[in-house]
Amino acid sequence: MAALSSADLKILAELEKKVLWLSSWTIHHANHIRENADGLKVGGHQASSASLAAIMTALYFHALRPQDRVAVKPHASPNFHAIQYLLGKQTREKLEGFRGYKGAQSYPSRTKDTDDVDFSTGSVGLGVAQTLFSSLTQDYVRSHFPSDKPEGRMVALVGDAEMDEGNIFEAMLEGWKQGLRNCWWVIDYNRQSLDAVIREGLWARYEALFKAFGWDVVIVKHGELQHAAFKEPGGEALRSWINNCPNQLYSALTFQGGAAWRKRLMNDLGDQGPVSKLIDKRSDDELAKLMGNLGGHDLPSLIEAFDAAGKHDRPTCFICYTIKGSGLALAGHKDNHAGMMTPAQMEALRTSMSIRAGHEWDKFEGLTTPAKELQAFLDRAPFATREQRRYQAQRIEVPSDLAVAIQPTMSTQFGFGALLNELGRGDSDFVKRIVTTSPDVTVSTNLGPWVNRRNLFAREKMADTFKSERIASTFNWEFAPTGQHIELGIAENNLFIALSALGLSHSINGERLFPIGTLYDPFIARGLDALNYACYQEARFILVATPSGITLAGEGGAHQSIGTPLIGMAQDGLAAFEPAYVDELAAIMAWAFDYIQKDGEGAPSERNWLRDETGGSVYLRLSTRPIEQIKRTVTPELRQAIIDGAYWMRKPGPNCQVIVAYTGAVAPEAIEAVGLMGEDRRDVGLLAVTSADRLNAGWAAAQRARERGLVHARSHIERLMAEVPPHCGIVTVCDAHPATLGWLGAIHGHRTRALGVEHFGQTGSIGDLYRHYGIDANAIVAGAEAIAPGRPIRYLKALP
Ligand SMILES: Cc1ncc(C[n+]2csc(CCOP(=O)(O)OP(=O)(O)O)c2C)c(N)n1
Ligand SMILES: [Mg+2]
C-alpha cells in the first residue's frame, strides 16, 4: 500500500463526506420521499451507517485489495451501496429503490444485490464469524490447490453491540485452534446498541479476549486533531478527561453540540490557566469538531492503523472509537438507532454540504476537488478493479453411482460411513475435493473410516501420539496439510458457518469443494440461524444429521429430534431427504454431489416441478437403527423416484381401501403393518417416502403452474397419489412430527391419519418407544382401521 499524499488525503476526506451524504440520502429517499405505502415503520439506520463512514472510506478507497472479502455490518448497507455507486458498480436506480422491490437491499445480500456483496449479513454476529471461517477455508484451499493468486484478507465490519453474539466467541476459539491468519475485524466502537448506550469499559474486555485468542489488537481511539490538542499546554488534562468520560455523557454532549461541550469542559477542567485557554481559543464548532475527532472518524489515524496491519497476516482486531450518527443531527442520541433525520434536518445537511436541490445523486456534487481528479483517484483505488472478484469454478465430474456393499442388515448411518470409506479409496479430482467436517462427533457419526484414509487437515503436520506409541486404536488421528477432514470443537454454530465458508469456495476462491458436515440431528436447532444464513447466501454443502428421532431410543429425550424434518421442508436452499435403505442413500448422495454444483436458471422441470437446475444444499436425516435391507437392483426409474421423493414399495390395487406412507427408520413397522392388514384389507399400498420436502415443493410448484395456465403440470407425488382410489384412507408414519407427511391427504382429498412424535422422547428400547408414541405396526393398523372402515382387522394386537 502506497503512503497517501496530502492531496490524496484531501480527496479521501471529500469521499468520506460523500459516503455520509449518499447513505443518509438513500435512507431518507427510501423512507420520506418514496413513501412507504404500507404504513410500516421501517428502521432509520442513518446513525449506524454514519458511524462507519470514515472506516469504510479508508478501507474501500485505500486499504482493501481486490482479493480481500468483506462482511459489512448489516446497518452499514447504505454506505456499502454508496461506495459501490462511487466506484461505478452500483446504479442510481437501485439506490433510489433502496428497501424497495428489487432495489438495493436493506442488508448486504450476496444473492439479491447486484453490486458484488462478498458476504451477506443481517443476523448480527454471523457475517463476522463467516470471515474467520473464510480465512480458514482459504488456507485449506491453498494447501490443497496451490496458486500464485495473492492471498485475500477476510474483513468484518463489526458493531460493538454485535460483539454480544456468542457465536463470535465460539468462532474465535476455533480460529485460535486452527491457526487463523488473514482476518481483520474492525469494531465500530460507538458505544451504542439498538436500545441504548452500552456498558463502560468494554474495550478492555475485548482487548483481553482478542489477545487471549492470539489476535493483534489495535486501538484507534483519538484522531489527529485530538492528538494535536493533547500536545498543547493543558492537553494532558483534556486527554485524561476524555479517557475517563462515561459513554453516556460523551454521547449526550456530542448530541448537544459545541456550547454544551464548552460548559461541561469548563466546569470539569477550567483552571484559569492552560486548559481554559485550550478550550477558549476554539469556537463552539471547533470544539465540537475536536471532541468528535475520535480515531474511527479520522482518516489519517485509520489509514495508519490499516497500513501497519497490512504488513503481516496475523489476525487483527481494530477497536475504532466512533460516534453513532457522527456528522448528522442524530449524532450521539441514545434513541438514534431507528431515528430518521427530519426533512428539515436533511435540508440543512444538504445545504451544509453545498449540494444543490435536484442534484442529490450527483456523484461529485458539493465537493471542491475537480471531478476529473476525483474520478482519477477512484479509478486508482485498488478495490476499483474491474477484474472478476467472484469466481465460477468448473463443474467437477462426479460418479453417477456410488459403490457400497449392502449387508443384509444395516443402518443408514453405517451406510453413510461405508459410502465415504469407499470414496476414500479413490483418487479422482472429485474425491480430492471432498472435505468433511464435524463438531466433535466425527467418530459417532461414522466419519471415522473416511478420516482414517484421508487424515485431518492442519497447515502443519501433527502425528497421532497413540499411533507412534503403538497403542491400539480404531482411529488414526493424524493431521497433515493434505488432510481432508476439518475437526471442529462442539459448537454447532461453527459447523454451519464453516459449511457456509467451505460451501462458497467455488465463488470466493475459484476452487470447488464438496463439503460434508455431520452432526447429531437434534443439534441442528443449535445452529439453525447459521444454517439459514449459509443457505441464504447460497453456500453449497451436504449436511448429514445422525442419529435422529426417538429411534435413538436409549439416549433419551435430550438427544431425540422431533421437528427437524419440518425444518428440512421449510428451509429454502436445502433439499431434505430421509432414506430408509442404504441403496436409497447411495442414490441420493450421488445425486447430491451433482446437485450442490448446479447454478443454472430457475425454470422448474416439467417432470417433478422442482427447480433442480438452480442447485442447492442437501440435508440427509439418517439413523443408527440397523434394518433389514431389500435385495433389489436400483433401476434408473427407481433411482429417479428416490431422488424425486417417493416410490411405491407396494402399489395400491384397484380395491385398495387404505395405503400406508412412511419415511425413514420406521420402514419395518410400515411393512409389518401392511402385512398384518393383508387379510382384512385388500390391495393395501405402501408408499416409501424418501423426501417429504421435495414432494411438497413439487406439489406446490405444480399447483402454481396450473393456476398460471399450464393445465398439464403434475408433480411427482400427484402422479403417485393419482393411483390411489378416491375412497381410500392414508396412514402416514414417521419418526418425527406427524405434520411431515400429514399433508399427503390434501393432494387428492384422501382421508388421512398422520402418526408421528409430538412429545419429548425418553429412554427405552425402540419397541417401547414406538409403542408409547404410537408409531409401531400396531398403531398403524389401528389408524388404518379408524379411517378405512371395514371388517375388524384380525391381527390387530391388543393396544397396551
Ligand atoms: C441476531 C440479531 N438479533 C437482533 C438484531 C436486531 N439488531 C439490529 S442492529 C442491533 C444493534 C446493533 O448495535 P451495534 O452492533 O452496536 O451497531 P450500531 O447500531 O451501533 O451501528 C440489533 C439488536 C439483528 N439484526 N440480528
Ligand atoms: Mg454500536
PDB file of C-alpha atoms in Angstrom, residues 144-236:
ATOM      1  CA  HIS A 144      -4.686 -28.472  -1.382  1.00  0.00           C
ATOM      2  CA  PHE A 145      -4.669 -26.437  -4.577  1.00  0.00           C
ATOM      3  CA  PRO A 146      -1.583 -24.186  -4.608  1.00  0.00           C
ATOM      4  CA  SER A 147      -1.989 -20.972  -6.570  1.00  0.00           C
ATOM      5  CA  ASP A 148       0.009 -17.839  -7.431  1.00  0.00           C
ATOM      6  CA  LYS A 149      -3.013 -15.662  -6.815  1.00  0.00           C
ATOM      7  CA  PRO A 150      -2.391 -13.321  -3.879  1.00  0.00           C
ATOM      8  CA  GLU A 151      -3.960 -14.368  -0.603  1.00  0.00           C
ATOM      9  CA  GLY A 152      -7.006 -12.374   0.364  1.00  0.00           C
ATOM     10  CA  ARG A 153      -7.805 -10.910   3.704  1.00  0.00           C
ATOM     11  CA  MET A 154     -11.224 -11.550   5.195  1.00  0.00           C
ATOM     12  CA  VAL A 155     -12.560  -8.412   6.825  1.00  0.00           C
ATOM     13  CA  ALA A 156     -15.575  -7.929   9.069  1.00  0.00           C
ATOM     14  CA  LEU A 157     -17.036  -4.558   9.987  1.00  0.00           C
ATOM     15  CA  VAL A 158     -18.444  -5.270  13.399  1.00  0.00           C
ATOM     16  CA  GLY A 159     -20.863  -3.300  15.564  1.00  0.00           C
ATOM     17  CA  ASP A 160     -19.789  -3.117  19.194  1.00  0.00           C
ATOM     18  CA  ALA A 161     -23.136  -4.448  20.395  1.00  0.00           C
ATOM     19  CA  GLU A 162     -22.805  -7.174  17.777  1.00  0.00           C
ATOM     20  CA  MET A 163     -19.979  -8.482  19.930  1.00  0.00           C
ATOM     21  CA  ASP A 164     -22.633  -9.739  22.364  1.00  0.00           C
ATOM     22  CA  GLU A 165     -23.407 -12.573  19.980  1.00  0.00           C
ATOM     23  CA  GLY A 166     -21.930 -15.751  21.427  1.00  0.00           C
ATOM     24  CA  ASN A 167     -21.230 -17.275  18.056  1.00  0.00           C
ATOM     25  CA  ILE A 168     -18.436 -14.722  17.613  1.00  0.00           C
ATOM     26  CA  PHE A 169     -16.589 -16.059  20.627  1.00  0.00           C
ATOM     27  CA  GLU A 170     -17.165 -19.641  19.572  1.00  0.00           C
ATOM     28  CA  ALA A 171     -15.599 -18.763  16.256  1.00  0.00           C
ATOM     29  CA  MET A 172     -12.631 -17.012  17.885  1.00  0.00           C
ATOM     30  CA  LEU A 173     -11.782 -20.084  19.920  1.00  0.00           C
ATOM     31  CA  GLU A 174     -11.958 -22.248  16.821  1.00  0.00           C
ATOM     32  CA  GLY A 175      -9.818 -19.736  14.933  1.00  0.00           C
ATOM     33  CA  TRP A 176      -7.168 -19.967  17.608  1.00  0.00           C
ATOM     34  CA  LYS A 177      -7.157 -23.758  17.381  1.00  0.00           C
ATOM     35  CA  GLN A 178      -6.838 -23.702  13.619  1.00  0.00           C
ATOM     36  CA  GLY A 179      -4.094 -21.063  13.380  1.00  0.00           C
ATOM     37  CA  LEU A 180      -6.191 -18.275  11.901  1.00  0.00           C
ATOM     38  CA  ARG A 181      -4.471 -15.758   9.587  1.00  0.00           C
ATOM     39  CA  ASN A 182      -5.523 -13.029   7.173  1.00  0.00           C
ATOM     40  CA  CYS A 183      -8.512 -11.882   9.126  1.00  0.00           C
ATOM     41  CA  TRP A 184      -9.419  -8.368  10.250  1.00  0.00           C
ATOM     42  CA  TRP A 185     -12.308  -7.448  12.475  1.00  0.00           C
ATOM     43  CA  VAL A 186     -12.904  -3.733  12.610  1.00  0.00           C
ATOM     44  CA  ILE A 187     -15.085  -2.891  15.590  1.00  0.00           C
ATOM     45  CA  ASP A 188     -17.196   0.229  15.259  1.00  0.00           C
ATOM     46  CA  TYR A 189     -16.870   1.177  18.917  1.00  0.00           C
ATOM     47  CA  ASN A 190     -19.655   3.751  19.058  1.00  0.00           C
ATOM     48  CA  ARG A 191     -20.768   2.503  22.462  1.00  0.00           C
ATOM     49  CA  GLN A 192     -24.341   2.284  21.349  1.00  0.00           C
ATOM     50  CA  SER A 193     -26.559  -0.682  20.681  1.00  0.00           C
ATOM     51  CA  LEU A 194     -30.111  -0.666  19.330  1.00  0.00           C
ATOM     52  CA  ASP A 195     -31.733   0.243  22.624  1.00  0.00           C
ATOM     53  CA  ALA A 196     -29.226   2.396  24.415  1.00  0.00           C
ATOM     54  CA  VAL A 197     -25.659   3.144  25.422  1.00  0.00           C
ATOM     55  CA  ILE A 198     -23.535   0.094  26.230  1.00  0.00           C
ATOM     56  CA  ARG A 199     -21.544  -0.746  29.373  1.00  0.00           C
ATOM     57  CA  GLU A 200     -18.430   1.159  30.322  1.00  0.00           C
ATOM     58  CA  GLY A 201     -15.029  -0.287  29.653  1.00  0.00           C
ATOM     59  CA  LEU A 202     -15.998  -2.993  27.198  1.00  0.00           C
ATOM     60  CA  TRP A 203     -12.982  -2.186  25.085  1.00  0.00           C
ATOM     61  CA  ALA A 204     -10.720  -3.558  27.817  1.00  0.00           C
ATOM     62  CA  ARG A 205     -12.645  -6.864  27.885  1.00  0.00           C
ATOM     63  CA  TYR A 206     -12.417  -7.062  24.108  1.00  0.00           C
ATOM     64  CA  GLU A 207      -8.727  -6.299  24.128  1.00  0.00           C
ATOM     65  CA  ALA A 208      -8.023  -9.010  26.693  1.00  0.00           C
ATOM     66  CA  LEU A 209     -10.231 -11.504  24.901  1.00  0.00           C
ATOM     67  CA  PHE A 210      -8.728 -10.975  21.490  1.00  0.00           C
ATOM     68  CA  LYS A 211      -5.217 -11.140  22.875  1.00  0.00           C
ATOM     69  CA  ALA A 212      -6.079 -14.354  24.695  1.00  0.00           C
ATOM     70  CA  PHE A 213      -7.114 -15.863  21.376  1.00  0.00           C
ATOM     71  CA  GLY A 214      -3.869 -14.817  19.706  1.00  0.00           C
ATOM     72  CA  TRP A 215      -5.026 -11.713  17.870  1.00  0.00           C
ATOM     73  CA  ASP A 216      -3.255  -8.402  17.487  1.00  0.00           C
ATOM     74  CA  VAL A 217      -5.354  -5.613  18.927  1.00  0.00           C
ATOM     75  CA  VAL A 218      -5.095  -2.095  17.554  1.00  0.00           C
ATOM     76  CA  ILE A 219      -6.974   0.607  19.398  1.00  0.00           C
ATOM     77  CA  VAL A 220      -7.803   3.592  17.244  1.00  0.00           C
ATOM     78  CA  LYS A 221      -9.040   5.951  19.871  1.00  0.00           C
ATOM     79  CA  HIS A 222      -8.096   9.513  19.026  1.00  0.00           C
ATOM     80  CA  GLY A 223      -7.945  11.380  15.772  1.00  0.00           C
ATOM     81  CA  GLU A 224      -5.215  13.756  14.686  1.00  0.00           C
ATOM     82  CA  LEU A 225      -6.980  16.862  15.990  1.00  0.00           C
ATOM     83  CA  GLN A 226      -7.183  15.335  19.443  1.00  0.00           C
ATOM     84  CA  HIS A 227      -3.563  14.169  19.340  1.00  0.00           C
ATOM     85  CA  ALA A 228      -2.512  17.699  18.397  1.00  0.00           C
ATOM     86  CA  ALA A 229      -4.605  19.205  21.189  1.00  0.00           C
ATOM     87  CA  PHE A 230      -3.113  16.806  23.732  1.00  0.00           C
ATOM     88  CA  LYS A 231       0.286  18.251  22.867  1.00  0.00           C
ATOM     89  CA  GLU A 232      -0.847  21.798  23.655  1.00  0.00           C
ATOM     90  CA  PRO A 233      -0.399  23.146  27.172  1.00  0.00           C
ATOM     91  CA  GLY A 234      -3.242  21.676  29.230  1.00  0.00           C
ATOM     92  CA  GLY A 235      -3.714  18.947  26.649  1.00  0.00           C
ATOM     93  CA  GLU A 236      -2.931  16.108  29.041  1.00  0.00           C
TER      94      GLU A 236
END
